[in-house]
PDB file of C-alpha atoms in Angstrom:
ATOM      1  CA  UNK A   1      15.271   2.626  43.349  1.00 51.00           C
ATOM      2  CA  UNK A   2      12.777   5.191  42.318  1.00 49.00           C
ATOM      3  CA  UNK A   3      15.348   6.828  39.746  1.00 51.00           C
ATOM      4  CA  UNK A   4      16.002   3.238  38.423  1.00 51.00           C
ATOM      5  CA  UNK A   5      12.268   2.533  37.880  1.00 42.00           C
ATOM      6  CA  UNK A   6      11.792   5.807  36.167  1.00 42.00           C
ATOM      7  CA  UNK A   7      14.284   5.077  34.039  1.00 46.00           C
ATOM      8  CA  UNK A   8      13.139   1.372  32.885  1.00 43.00           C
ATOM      9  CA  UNK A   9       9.273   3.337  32.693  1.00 46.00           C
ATOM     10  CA  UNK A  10      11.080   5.590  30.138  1.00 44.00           C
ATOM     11  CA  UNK A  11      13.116   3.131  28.296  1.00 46.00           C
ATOM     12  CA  UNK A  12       9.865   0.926  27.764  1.00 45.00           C
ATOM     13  CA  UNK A  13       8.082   3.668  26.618  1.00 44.00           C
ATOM     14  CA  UNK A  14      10.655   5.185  24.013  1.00 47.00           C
ATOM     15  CA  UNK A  15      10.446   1.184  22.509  1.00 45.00           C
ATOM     16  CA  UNK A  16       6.903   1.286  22.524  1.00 43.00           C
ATOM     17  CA  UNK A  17       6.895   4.347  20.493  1.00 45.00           C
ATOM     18  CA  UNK A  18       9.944   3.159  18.273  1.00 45.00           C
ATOM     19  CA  UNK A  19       7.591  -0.107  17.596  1.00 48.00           C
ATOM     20  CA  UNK A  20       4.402   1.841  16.772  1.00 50.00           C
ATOM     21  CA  UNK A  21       5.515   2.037  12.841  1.00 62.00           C
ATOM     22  CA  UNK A  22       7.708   0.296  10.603  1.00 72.00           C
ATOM     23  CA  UNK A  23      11.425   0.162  11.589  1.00 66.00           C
ATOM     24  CA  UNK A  24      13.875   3.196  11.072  1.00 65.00           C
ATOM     25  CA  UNK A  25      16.614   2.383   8.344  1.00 63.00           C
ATOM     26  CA  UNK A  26      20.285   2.974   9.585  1.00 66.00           C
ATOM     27  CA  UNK A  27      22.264   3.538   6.366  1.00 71.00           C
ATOM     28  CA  UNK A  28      20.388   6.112   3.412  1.00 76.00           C
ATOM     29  CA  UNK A  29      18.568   3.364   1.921  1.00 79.00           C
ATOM     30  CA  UNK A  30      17.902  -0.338   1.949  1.00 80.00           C
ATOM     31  CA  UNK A  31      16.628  -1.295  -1.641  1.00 85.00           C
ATOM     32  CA  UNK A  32      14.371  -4.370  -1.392  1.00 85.00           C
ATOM     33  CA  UNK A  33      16.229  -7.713  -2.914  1.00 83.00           C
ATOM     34  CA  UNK A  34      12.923  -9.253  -3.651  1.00 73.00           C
ATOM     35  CA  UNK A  35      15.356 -12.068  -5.076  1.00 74.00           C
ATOM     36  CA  UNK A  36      16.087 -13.113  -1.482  1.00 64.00           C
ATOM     37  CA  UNK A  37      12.148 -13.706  -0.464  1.00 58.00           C
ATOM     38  CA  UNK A  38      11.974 -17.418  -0.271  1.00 55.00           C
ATOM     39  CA  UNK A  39      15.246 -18.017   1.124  1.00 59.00           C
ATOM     40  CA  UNK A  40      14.764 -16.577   4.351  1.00 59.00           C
ATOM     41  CA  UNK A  41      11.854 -14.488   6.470  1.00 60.00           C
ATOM     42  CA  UNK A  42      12.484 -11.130   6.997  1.00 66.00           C
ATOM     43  CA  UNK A  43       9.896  -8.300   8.465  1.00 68.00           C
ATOM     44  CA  UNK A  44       9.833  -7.167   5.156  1.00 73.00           C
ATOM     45  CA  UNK A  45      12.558  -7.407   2.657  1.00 83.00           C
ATOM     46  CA  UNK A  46      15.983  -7.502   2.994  1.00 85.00           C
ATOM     47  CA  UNK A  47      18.302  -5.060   1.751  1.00 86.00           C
ATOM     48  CA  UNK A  48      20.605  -5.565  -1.823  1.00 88.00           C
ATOM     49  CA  UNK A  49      23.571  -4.940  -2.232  1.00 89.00           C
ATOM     50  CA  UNK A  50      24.049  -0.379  -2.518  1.00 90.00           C
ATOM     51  CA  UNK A  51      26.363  -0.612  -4.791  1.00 93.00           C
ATOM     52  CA  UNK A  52      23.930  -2.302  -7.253  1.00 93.00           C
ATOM     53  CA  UNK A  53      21.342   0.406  -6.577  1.00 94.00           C
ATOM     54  CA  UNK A  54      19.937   2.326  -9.459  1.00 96.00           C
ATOM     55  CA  UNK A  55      18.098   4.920 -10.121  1.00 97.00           C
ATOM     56  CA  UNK A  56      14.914   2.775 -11.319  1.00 97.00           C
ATOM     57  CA  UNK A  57      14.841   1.461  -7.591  1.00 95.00           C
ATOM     58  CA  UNK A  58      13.455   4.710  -6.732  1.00 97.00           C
ATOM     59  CA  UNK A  59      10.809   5.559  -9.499  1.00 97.00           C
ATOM     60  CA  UNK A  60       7.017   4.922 -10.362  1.00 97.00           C
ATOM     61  CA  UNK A  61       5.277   5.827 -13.057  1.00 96.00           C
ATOM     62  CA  UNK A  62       1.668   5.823 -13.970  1.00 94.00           C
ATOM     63  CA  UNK A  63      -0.541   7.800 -11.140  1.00 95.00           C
ATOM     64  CA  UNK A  64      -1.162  10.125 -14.030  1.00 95.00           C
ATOM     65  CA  UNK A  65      -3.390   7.690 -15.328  1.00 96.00           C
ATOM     66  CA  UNK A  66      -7.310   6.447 -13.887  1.00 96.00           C
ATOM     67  CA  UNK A  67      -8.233   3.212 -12.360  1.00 97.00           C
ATOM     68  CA  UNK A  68     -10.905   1.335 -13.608  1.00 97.00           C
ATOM     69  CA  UNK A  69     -14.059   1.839 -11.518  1.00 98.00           C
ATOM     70  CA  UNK A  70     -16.167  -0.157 -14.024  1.00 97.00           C
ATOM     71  CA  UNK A  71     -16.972  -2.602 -10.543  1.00 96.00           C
ATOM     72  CA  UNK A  72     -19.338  -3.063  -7.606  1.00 94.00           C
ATOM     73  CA  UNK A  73     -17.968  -0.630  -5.804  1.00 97.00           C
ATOM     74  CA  UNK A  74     -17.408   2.354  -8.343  1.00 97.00           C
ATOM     75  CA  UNK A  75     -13.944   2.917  -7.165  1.00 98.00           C
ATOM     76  CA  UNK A  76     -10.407   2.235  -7.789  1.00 98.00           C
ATOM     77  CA  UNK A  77      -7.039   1.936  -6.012  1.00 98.00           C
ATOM     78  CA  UNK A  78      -3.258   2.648  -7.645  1.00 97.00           C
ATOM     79  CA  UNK A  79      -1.345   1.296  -4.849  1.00 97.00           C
ATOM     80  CA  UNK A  80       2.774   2.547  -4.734  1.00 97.00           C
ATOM     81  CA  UNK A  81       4.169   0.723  -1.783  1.00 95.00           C
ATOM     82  CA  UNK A  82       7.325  -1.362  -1.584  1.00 93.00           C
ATOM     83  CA  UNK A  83       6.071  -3.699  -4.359  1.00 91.00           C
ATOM     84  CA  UNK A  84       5.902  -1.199  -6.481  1.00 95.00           C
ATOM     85  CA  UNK A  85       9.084   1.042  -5.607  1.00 95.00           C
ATOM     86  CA  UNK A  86      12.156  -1.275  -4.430  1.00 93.00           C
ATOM     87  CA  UNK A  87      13.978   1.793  -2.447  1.00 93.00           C
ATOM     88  CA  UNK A  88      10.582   2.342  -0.187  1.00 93.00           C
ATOM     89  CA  UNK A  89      11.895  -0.230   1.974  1.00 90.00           C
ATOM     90  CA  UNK A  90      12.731   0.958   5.112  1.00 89.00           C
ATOM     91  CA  UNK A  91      11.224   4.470   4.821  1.00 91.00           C
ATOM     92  CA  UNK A  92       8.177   3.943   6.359  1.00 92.00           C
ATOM     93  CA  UNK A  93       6.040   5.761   3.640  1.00 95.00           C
ATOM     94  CA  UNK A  94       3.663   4.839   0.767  1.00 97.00           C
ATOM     95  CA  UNK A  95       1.243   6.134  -1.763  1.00 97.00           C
ATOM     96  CA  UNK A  96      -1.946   5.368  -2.913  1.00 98.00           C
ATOM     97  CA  UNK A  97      -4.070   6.794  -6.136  1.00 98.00           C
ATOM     98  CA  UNK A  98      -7.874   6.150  -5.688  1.00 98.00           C
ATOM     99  CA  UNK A  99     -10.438   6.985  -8.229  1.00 98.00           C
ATOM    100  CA  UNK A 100     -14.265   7.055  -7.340  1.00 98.00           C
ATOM    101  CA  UNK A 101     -16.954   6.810  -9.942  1.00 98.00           C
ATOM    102  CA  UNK A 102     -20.390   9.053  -9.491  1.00 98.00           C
ATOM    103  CA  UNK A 103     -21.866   7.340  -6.516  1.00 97.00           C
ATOM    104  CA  UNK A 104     -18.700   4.872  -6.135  1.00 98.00           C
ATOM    105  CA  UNK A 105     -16.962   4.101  -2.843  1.00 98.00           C
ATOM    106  CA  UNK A 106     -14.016   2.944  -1.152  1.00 98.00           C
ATOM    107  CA  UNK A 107     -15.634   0.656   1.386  1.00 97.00           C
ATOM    108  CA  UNK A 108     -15.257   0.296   5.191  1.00 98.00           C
ATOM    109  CA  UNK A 109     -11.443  -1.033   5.466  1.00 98.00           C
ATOM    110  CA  UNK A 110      -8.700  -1.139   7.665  1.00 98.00           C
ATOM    111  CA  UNK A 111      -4.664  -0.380   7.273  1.00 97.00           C
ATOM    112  CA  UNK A 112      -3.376  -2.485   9.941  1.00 94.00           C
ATOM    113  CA  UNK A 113      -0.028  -0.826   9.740  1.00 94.00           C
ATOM    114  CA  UNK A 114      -0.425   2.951   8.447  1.00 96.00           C
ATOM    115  CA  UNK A 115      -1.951   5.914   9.027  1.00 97.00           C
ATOM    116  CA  UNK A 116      -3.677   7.732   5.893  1.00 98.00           C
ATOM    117  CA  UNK A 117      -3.085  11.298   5.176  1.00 98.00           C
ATOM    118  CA  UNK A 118      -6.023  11.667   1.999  1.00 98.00           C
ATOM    119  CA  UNK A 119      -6.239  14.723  -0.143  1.00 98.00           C
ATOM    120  CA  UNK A 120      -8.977  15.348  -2.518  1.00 98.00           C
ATOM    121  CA  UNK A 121      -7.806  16.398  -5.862  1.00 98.00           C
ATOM    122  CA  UNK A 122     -11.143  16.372  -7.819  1.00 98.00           C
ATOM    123  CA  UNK A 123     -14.691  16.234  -6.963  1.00 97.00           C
ATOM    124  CA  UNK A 124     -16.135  15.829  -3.510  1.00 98.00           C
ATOM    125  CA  UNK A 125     -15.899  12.929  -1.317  1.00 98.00           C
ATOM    126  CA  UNK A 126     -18.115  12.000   2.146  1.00 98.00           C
ATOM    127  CA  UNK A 127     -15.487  10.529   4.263  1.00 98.00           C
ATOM    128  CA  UNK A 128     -14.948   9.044   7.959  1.00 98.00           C
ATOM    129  CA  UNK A 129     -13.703   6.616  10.606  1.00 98.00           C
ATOM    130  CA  UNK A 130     -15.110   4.919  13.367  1.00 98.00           C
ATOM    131  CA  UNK A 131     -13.022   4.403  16.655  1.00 97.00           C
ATOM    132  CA  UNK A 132     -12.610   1.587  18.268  1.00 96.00           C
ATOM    133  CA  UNK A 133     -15.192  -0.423  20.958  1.00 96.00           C
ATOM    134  CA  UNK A 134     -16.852   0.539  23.165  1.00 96.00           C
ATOM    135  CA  UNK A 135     -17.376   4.227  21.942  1.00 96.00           C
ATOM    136  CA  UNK A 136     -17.409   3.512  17.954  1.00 97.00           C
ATOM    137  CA  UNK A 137     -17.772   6.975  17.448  1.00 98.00           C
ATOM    138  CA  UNK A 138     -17.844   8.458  13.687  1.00 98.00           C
ATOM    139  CA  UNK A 139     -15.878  10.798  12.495  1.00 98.00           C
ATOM    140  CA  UNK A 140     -17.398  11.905   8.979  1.00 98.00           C
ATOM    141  CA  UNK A 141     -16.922  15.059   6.644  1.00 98.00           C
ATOM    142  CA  UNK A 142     -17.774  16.090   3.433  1.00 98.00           C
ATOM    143  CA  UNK A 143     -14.378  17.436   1.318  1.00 98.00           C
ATOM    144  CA  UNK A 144     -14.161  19.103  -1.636  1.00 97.00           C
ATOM    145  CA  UNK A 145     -11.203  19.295  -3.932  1.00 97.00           C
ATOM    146  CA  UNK A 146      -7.955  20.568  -1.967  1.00 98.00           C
ATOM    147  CA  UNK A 147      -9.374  19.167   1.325  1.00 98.00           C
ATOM    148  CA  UNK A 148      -7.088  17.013   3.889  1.00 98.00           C
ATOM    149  CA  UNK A 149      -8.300  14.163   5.856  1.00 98.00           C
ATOM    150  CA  UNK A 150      -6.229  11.585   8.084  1.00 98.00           C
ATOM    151  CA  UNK A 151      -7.554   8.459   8.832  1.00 98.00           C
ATOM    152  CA  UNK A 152      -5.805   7.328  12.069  1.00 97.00           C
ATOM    153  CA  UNK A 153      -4.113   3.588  11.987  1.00 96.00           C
ATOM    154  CA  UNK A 154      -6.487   0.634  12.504  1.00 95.00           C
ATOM    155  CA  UNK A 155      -9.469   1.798  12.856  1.00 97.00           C
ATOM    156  CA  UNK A 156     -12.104   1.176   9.890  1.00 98.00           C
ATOM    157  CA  UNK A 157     -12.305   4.211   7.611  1.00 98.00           C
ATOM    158  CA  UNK A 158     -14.348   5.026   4.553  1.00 98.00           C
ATOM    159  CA  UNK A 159     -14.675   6.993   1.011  1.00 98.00           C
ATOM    160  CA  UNK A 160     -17.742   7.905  -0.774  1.00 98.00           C
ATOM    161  CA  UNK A 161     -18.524  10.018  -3.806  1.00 98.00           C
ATOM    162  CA  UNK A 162     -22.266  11.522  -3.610  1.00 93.00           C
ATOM    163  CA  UNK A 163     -21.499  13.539  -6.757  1.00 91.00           C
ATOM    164  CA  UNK A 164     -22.882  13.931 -10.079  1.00 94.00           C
ATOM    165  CA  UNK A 165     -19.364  13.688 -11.175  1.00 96.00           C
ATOM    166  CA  UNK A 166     -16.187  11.763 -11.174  1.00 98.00           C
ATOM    167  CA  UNK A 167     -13.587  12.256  -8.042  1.00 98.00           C
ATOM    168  CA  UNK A 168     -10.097  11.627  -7.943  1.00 98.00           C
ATOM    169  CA  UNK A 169      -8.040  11.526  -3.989  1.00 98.00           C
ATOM    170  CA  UNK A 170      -4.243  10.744  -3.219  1.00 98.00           C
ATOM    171  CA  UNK A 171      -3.042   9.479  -0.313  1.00 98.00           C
ATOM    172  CA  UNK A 172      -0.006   8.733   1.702  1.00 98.00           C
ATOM    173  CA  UNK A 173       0.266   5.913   4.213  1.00 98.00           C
ATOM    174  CA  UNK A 174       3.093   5.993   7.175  1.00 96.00           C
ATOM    175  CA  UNK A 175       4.032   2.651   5.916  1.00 94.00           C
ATOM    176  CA  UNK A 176       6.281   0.904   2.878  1.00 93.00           C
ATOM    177  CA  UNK A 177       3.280  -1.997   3.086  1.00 92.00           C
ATOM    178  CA  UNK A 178       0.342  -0.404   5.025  1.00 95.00           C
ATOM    179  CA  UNK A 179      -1.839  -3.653   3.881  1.00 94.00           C
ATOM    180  CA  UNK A 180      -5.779  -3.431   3.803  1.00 96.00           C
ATOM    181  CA  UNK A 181      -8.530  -5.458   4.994  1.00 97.00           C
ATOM    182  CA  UNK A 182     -11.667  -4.441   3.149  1.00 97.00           C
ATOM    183  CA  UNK A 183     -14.239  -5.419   6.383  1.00 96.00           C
ATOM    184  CA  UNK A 184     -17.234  -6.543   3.858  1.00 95.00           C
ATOM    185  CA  UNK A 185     -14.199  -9.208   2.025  1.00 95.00           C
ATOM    186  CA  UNK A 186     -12.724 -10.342   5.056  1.00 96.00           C
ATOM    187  CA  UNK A 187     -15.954 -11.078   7.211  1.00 96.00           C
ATOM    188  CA  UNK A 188     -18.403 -12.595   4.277  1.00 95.00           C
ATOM    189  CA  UNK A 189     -16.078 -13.756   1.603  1.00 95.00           C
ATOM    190  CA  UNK A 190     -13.384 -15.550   3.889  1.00 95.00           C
ATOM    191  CA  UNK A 191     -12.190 -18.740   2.919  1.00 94.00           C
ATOM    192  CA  UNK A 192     -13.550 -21.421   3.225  1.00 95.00           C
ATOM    193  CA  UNK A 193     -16.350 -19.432   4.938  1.00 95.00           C
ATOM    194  CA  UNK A 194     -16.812 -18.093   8.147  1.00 96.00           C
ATOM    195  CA  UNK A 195     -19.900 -20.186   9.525  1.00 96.00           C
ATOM    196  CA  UNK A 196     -23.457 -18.559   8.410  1.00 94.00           C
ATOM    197  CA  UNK A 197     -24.402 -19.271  12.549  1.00 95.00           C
ATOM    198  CA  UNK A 198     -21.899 -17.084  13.883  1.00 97.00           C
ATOM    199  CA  UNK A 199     -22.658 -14.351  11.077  1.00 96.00           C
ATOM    200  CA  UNK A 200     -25.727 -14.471  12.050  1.00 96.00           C
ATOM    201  CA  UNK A 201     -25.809 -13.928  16.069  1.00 97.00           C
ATOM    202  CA  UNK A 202     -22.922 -11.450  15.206  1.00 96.00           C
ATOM    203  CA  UNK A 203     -25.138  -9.365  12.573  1.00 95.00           C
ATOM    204  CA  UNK A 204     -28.370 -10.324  14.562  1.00 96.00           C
ATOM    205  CA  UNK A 205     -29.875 -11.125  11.129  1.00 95.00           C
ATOM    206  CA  UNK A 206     -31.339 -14.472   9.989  1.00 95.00           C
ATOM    207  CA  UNK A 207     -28.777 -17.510   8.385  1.00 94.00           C
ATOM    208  CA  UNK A 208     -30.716 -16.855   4.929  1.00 95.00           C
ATOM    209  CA  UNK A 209     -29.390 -13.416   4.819  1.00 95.00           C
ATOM    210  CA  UNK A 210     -25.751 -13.979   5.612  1.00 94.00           C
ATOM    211  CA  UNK A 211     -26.227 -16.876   2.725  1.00 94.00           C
ATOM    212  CA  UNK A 212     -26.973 -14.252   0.002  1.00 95.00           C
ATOM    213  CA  UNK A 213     -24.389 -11.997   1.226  1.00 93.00           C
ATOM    214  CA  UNK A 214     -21.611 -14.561   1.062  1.00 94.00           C
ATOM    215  CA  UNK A 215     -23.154 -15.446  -2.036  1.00 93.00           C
ATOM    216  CA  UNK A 216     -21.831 -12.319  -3.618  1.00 90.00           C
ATOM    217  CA  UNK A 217     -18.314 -13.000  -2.636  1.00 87.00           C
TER     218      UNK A 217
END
C-alpha cells in the first residue's frame, strides 16, 4: 500500500511539474495555423500542416530597430511571441525588445505564464520583483549594461532607467505567449470601471483620488 501511494505521490508530482509551463511539442515543430482560430478552441494554436512549413514560419525581423518611448511611461516593448513567429508554437519560449527613455519605465506588471530572463544591453536599469502575500518582499538591483536579471513567473516585476541616458534590455520569456498585465491598467483603467469604493478601502485613499487616477486611463 505504501509503495502504491508513493508511487501516485510521484506521478502527481511529475504532472504538476509537466503543467507548470506551456506544453512540450511531440513532433520537431507545430507551426501555428492561425487560419484555424475561430473554428475551434485550442490552448493555443493548432498545428498546420509540416509539409506546408516554410522557412518564414521561423523568422523575425526588426529588434534592430527602437521603440517609441515618446509616452507616459518613457518606455517601449518589441514583443516576438507566437504572434509574431508562427513556428514558436509549442516551444515554450519568447522574446521581448524593451527600450527605456532617460527616466522612463516599464511599470509594475505581471507575466502570468513566463518567467523573464532580462539582459541589459545599454545603459543602466533599477530593477525588481516583489513576492507574493504575506511577505511581499523586494527584490531590487541596479544593472548596468551586460547584467542578467530573472524575474520569476507571476509575481509583479519592474524596470526603471535613472540615467542621464537612453537604455536598451532584451529579454526571453519561458513562454510562446507569456501575456502581461500592467497592475496600474488592469486595476484603474478596467472596463467599465472597477468601483471608486472598493479602490478606495483597497488603496486606503479617499474616492476623489481613485477618480483622478482612473481619469488618466
Amino acid at each position: 500500500m505504501a509503495s502504491k501511494f508513493f508511487l501516485l505521490a510521484l506521478m502527481a508530482m511529475s504532472a504538476s511539474r509537466a503543467l507548470a509551463s506551456d506544453p512540450g511539442q511531440l513532433q520537431d515543430f507545430c507551426v501555428a495555423d492561425r487560419t484555424s482560430q475561430g473554428m475551434f478552441f485550442v490552448n493555443g494554436f493548432a498545428c498546420k500542416d509540416p509539409k506546408t512549413a516554410v522557412v518564414e514560419d521561423f523568422f523575425f525581423s526588426g529588434l534592430h530597430m527602437a521603440g517609441n518611448t515618446s509616452n507616459k511611461q518613457g518606455s517601449a516593448v518589441t514583443a516576438v511571441n507566437v504572434a509574431h513567429i508562427a513556428g514558436l508554437n509549442t516551444l515554450g519560449i519568447s522574446l521581448v525588445r524593451v527600450d527605456y527613455a532617460p527616466n522612463g519605465q516599464n511599470p509594475p506588471h505581471i507575466h502570468p505564464r513566463a518567467t523573464e530572463i532580462l539582459t541589459v544591453l545599454e545603459g543602466s536599469l533599477y530593477v525588481g520583483f516583489v513576492t507574493s502575500n504575506p511577505e511581499n518582499k523586494l527584490f531590487a538591483k541596479f544593472l548596468n549594461k551586460g547584467d542578467v536579471f530573472v524575474f520569476p513567473q507571476g509575481l509583479i516585476h519592474f524596470q526603471f532607467n535613472l540615467g542621464t541616458n537612453k537604455a536598451v534590455a532584451i529579454a526571453a520569456l519561458s513562454s510562446k505567449n507569456p501575456g502581461v498585465i500592467t497592475v496600474n491598467n488592469a486595476v484603474f483603467g478596467s472596463k467599465p470601471s472597477i468601483s471608486d469604493d472598493i479602490l478606495a478601502k483597497a488603496f486606503q485613499v479617499d474616492k476623489n483620488i481613485v477618480d483622478n487616477i482612473q481619469a488618466q486611463f
